[in-house]
Coordinates of C-alpha atoms (C1' of nucleotides) in Angstrom, one line a residue:
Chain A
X1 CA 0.0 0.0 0.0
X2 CA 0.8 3.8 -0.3
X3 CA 2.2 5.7 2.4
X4 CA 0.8 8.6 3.0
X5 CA 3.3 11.2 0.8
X6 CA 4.4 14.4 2.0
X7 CA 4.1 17.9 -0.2
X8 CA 6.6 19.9 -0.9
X9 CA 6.6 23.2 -3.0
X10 CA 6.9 22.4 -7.0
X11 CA 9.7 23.9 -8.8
X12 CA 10.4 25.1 -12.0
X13 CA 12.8 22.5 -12.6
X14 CA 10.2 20.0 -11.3
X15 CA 8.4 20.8 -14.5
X16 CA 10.7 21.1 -16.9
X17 CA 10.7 17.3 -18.0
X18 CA 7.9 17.1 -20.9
X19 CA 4.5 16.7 -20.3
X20 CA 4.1 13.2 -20.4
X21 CA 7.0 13.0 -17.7
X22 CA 5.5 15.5 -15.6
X23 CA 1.8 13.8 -15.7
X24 CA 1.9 11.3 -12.9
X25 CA 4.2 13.5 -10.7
X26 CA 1.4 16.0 -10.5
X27 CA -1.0 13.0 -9.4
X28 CA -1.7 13.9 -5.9
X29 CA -0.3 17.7 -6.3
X30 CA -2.3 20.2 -4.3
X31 CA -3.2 23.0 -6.2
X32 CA -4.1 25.8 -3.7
X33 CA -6.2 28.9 -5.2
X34 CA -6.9 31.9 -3.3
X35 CA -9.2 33.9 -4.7
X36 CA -11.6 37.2 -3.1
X37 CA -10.0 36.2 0.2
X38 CA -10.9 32.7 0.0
X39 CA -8.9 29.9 -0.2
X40 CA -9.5 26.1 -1.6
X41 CA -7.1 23.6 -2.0
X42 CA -7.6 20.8 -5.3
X43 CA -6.2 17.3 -4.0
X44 CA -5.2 16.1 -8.3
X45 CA -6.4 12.8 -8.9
X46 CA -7.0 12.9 -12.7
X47 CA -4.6 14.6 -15.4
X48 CA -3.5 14.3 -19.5
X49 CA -0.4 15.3 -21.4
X50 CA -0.3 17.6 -24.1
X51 CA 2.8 18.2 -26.2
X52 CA 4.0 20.6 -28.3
X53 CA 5.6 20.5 -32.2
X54 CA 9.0 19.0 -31.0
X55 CA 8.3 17.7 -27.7
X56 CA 9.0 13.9 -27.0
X57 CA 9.6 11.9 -29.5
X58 CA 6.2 12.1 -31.9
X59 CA 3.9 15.3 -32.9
X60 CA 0.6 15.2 -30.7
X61 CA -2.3 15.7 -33.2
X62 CA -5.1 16.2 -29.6
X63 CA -2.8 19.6 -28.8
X64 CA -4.1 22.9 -28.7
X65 CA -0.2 23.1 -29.6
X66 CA 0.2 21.6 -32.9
X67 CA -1.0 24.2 -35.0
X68 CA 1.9 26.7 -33.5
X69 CA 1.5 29.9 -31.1
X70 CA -1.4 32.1 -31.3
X71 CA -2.5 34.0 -28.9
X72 CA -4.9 31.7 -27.5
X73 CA -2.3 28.9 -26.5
X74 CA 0.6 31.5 -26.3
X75 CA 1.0 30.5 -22.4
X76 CA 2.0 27.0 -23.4
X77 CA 5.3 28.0 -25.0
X78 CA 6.1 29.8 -21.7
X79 CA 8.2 28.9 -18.5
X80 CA 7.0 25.7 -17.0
X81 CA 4.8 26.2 -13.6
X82 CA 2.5 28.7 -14.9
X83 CA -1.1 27.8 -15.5
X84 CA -2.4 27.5 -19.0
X85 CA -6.2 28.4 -18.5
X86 CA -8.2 28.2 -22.0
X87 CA -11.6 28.7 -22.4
X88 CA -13.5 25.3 -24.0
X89 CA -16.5 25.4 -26.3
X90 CA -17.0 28.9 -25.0
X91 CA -18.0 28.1 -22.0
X92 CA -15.9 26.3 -19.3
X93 CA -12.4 27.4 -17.8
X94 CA -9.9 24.5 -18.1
X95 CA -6.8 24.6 -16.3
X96 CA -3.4 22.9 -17.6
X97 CA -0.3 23.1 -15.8
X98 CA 2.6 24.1 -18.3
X99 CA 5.5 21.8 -18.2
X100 CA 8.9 21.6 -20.5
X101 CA 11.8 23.9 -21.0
X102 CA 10.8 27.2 -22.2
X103 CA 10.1 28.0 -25.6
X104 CA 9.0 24.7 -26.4
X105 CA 5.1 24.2 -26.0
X106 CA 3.8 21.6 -23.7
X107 CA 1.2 21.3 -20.6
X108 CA -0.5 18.8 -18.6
X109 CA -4.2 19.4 -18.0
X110 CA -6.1 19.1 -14.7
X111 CA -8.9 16.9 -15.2
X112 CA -10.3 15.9 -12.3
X113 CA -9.5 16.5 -8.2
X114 CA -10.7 16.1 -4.7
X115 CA -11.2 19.5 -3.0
X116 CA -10.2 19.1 0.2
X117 CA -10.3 22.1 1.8
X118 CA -12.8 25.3 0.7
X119 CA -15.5 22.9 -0.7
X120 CA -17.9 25.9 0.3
X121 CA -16.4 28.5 -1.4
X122 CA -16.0 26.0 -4.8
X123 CA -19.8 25.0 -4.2
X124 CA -20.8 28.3 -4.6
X125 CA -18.4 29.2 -7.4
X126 CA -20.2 26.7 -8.9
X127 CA -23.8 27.4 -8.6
X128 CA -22.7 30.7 -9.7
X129 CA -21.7 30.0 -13.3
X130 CA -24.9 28.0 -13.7
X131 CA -23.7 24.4 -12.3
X132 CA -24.7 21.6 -10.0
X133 CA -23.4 20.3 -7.2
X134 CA -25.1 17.0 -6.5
X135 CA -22.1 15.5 -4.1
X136 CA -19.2 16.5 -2.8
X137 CA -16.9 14.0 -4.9
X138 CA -18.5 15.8 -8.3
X139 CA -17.1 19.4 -7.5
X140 CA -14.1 19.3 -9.6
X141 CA -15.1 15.7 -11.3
X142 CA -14.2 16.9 -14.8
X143 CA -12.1 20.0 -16.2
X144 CA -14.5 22.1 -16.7
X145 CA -16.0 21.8 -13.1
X146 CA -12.6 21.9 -11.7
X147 CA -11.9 25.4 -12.9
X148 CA -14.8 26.6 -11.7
X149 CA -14.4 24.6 -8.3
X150 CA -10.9 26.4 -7.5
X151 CA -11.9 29.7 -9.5
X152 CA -9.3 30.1 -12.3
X153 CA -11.1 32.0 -15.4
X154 CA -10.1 32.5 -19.0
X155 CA -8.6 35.2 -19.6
X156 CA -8.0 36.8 -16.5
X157 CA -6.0 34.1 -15.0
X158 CA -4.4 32.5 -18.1
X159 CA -0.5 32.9 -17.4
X160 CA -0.9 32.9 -13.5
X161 CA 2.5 31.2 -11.9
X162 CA 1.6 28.8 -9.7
X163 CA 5.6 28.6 -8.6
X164 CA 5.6 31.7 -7.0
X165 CA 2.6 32.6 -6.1
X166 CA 2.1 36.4 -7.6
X167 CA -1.3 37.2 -7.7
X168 CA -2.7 37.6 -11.3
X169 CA -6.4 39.0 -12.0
X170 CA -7.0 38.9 -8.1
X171 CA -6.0 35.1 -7.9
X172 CA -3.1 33.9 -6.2
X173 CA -2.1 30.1 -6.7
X174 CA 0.4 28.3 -5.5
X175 CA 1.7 23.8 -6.7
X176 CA 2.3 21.1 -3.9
X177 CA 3.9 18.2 -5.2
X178 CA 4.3 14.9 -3.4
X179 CA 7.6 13.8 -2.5
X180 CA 7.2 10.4 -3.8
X181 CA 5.2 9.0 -7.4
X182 CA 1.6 8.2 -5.9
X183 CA 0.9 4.2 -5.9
X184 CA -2.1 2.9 -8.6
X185 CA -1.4 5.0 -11.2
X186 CA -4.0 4.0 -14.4
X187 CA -3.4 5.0 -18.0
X188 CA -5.3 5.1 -20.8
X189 CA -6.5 7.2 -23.7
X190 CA -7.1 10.8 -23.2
X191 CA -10.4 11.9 -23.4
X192 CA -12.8 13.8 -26.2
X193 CA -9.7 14.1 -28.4
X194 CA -10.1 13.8 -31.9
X195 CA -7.2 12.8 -34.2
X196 CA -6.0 10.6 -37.0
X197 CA -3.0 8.8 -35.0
X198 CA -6.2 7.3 -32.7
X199 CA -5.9 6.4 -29.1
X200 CA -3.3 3.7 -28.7
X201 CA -0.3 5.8 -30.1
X202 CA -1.2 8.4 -27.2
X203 CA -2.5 6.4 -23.8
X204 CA -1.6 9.7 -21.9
X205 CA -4.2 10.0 -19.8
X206 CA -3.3 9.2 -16.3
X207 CA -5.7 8.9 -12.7
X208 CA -5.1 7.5 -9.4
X209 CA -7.4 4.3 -9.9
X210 CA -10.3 3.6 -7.6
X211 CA -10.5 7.2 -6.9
X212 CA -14.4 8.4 -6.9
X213 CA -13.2 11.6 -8.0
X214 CA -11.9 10.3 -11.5
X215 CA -14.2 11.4 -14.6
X216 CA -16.3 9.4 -16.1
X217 CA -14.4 7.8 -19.7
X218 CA -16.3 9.5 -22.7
X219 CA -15.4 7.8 -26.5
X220 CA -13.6 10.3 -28.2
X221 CA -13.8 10.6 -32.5
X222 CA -10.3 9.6 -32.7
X223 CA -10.7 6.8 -29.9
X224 CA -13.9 5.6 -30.7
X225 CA -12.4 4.7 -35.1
X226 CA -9.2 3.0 -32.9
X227 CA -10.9 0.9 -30.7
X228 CA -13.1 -0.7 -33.5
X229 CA -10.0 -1.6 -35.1
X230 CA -8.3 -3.0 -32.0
X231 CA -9.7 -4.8 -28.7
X232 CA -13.0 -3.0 -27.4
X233 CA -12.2 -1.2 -24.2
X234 CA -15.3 -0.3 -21.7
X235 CA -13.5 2.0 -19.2
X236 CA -10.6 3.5 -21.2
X237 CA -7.9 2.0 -18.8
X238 CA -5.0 0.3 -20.7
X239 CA -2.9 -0.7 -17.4
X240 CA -2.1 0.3 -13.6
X241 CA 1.0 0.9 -12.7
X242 CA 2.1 0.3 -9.0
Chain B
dC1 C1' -16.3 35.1 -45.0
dC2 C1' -19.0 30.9 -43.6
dC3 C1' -18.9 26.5 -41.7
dT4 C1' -17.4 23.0 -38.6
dA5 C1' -15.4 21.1 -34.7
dG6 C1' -13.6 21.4 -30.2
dA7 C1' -9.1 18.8 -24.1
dT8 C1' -17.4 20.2 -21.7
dG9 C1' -21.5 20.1 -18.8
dC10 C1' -26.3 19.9 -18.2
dA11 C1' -31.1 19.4 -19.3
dT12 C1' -34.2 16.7 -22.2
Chain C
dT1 C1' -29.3 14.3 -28.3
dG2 C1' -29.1 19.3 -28.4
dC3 C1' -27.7 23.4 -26.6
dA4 C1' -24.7 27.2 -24.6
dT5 C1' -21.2 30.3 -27.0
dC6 C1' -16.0 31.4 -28.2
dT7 C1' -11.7 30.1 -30.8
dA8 C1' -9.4 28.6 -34.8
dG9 C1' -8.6 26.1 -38.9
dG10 C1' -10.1 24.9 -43.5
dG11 C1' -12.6 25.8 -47.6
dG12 C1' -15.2 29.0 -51.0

DNA sequence: CCCTAGATGCAT
DNA sequence: TGCATCTAGGGG
């Protein structure tokens, strides 16, 4: 079984491996938001990798990335602990941690946490923007709820540095890492992300199994043409790691 | 330009 | 399944 892992403060250097490094390190990261004078604290229990032209060893066709800079992804090519916080479908607030060298684009987004501290204030931030909270473990179950769980917003908080905590757009936010990899670490394909390379070439979505926080698997276009080409896959896991 | 599709969530 | 509603790419 897993000890129970301490937190320390991330660095920048923590986070300059690529994404796909970075992803299971930041299972089990606090991210601590402080916001209006009120704080909450995301425990990370679901993430996915996102690289950039150049990054790793293949192009990632699911990247806001792979089209180059623009000024809607601009944060991505930045130094590595800032928060990349895009707006999806118009609506929701997602929030990616940025990870690589700078210069090079790359992120790993927060999809899914436990808040463990400030669930009132994220309940409300929720009902605000027109959710529902039906139990606790649903607050940030999904990117979309989990931005507006800890209150990042695009575009006021898009860039924040979650390293050193300088308050951006009336936000402060600050990354806790855990000293040691978290135990039952499942992989499998990212979700909702369309793209002609399919699902097996990029099984980079990454959750702390059994966790009742952990988003429900939706069939993306690109994974839904793989799988009926390869073995049928229920849950979108492809293995745990211990 | 106009159309489509998207790293989503929610009601129907 | 459709809608909310903003961004960006691809095709006339």
């Amino acid at each position: 079984m897993s000890g129970d892992t301490g937190l320390r403060p991330a660095t920048r250097a923590d986070l300059s491996a690529t994404p796909l490094e970075c992803a299971p390190t930041l299972l089990g990261a606090h991210l601590v938001t402080t916001i209006d004078g009120e704080r909450t604290t995301l425990r990370v229990t679901e993430v996915e990798a996102y690289h950039g032209r150049g990054t790793g060893d293949r192009p990632d066709p699911g990247s806001h990335a792979r089209m180059g800079k623009t000024n809607r992804n601009a944060t991505m090519w930045g130094e590595p602990g800032h928060l990349y916080v895009y707006l999806s479908h118009g609506i929701h607030s997602c929030v990616n941690v940025v990870c690589g060298p700078e210069g090079l684009a790359g992120g790993v987004l927060l999809r899914a946490g436990e808040i463990v501290e400030g669930a009132d204030a994220a309940t409300r931030r929720r009902l605000e923007r027109g959710g529902v909270v039906r139990a606790s473990v649903d607050l940030a179950r999904g990117p979309g709820r989990l931005g507006d769980a800890v209150g990042l917003r695009h575009p006021q908080h898009d860039g924040i540095d979650a390293i050193t905590g300088e308050p951006r757009g009336g936000a402060v936010a600050r990354l806790l890492l855990p000293t040691a990899l978290v135990a039952g670490i499942a992989t499998g394909p990212r979700v909702g992300v369309a793209g002609v390379a399919g699902t097996d070439a990029f099984p980079w979505r990454m959750w702390i199994a059994g966790d009742p926080t952990v988003s429900p698997f939706r069939w993306g276009r690109g994974a839904r043409e793989a799988a009926q080409a390869g073995p049928a896959r229920r849950t979108g896991a492809d293995a745990v790691l211990d």
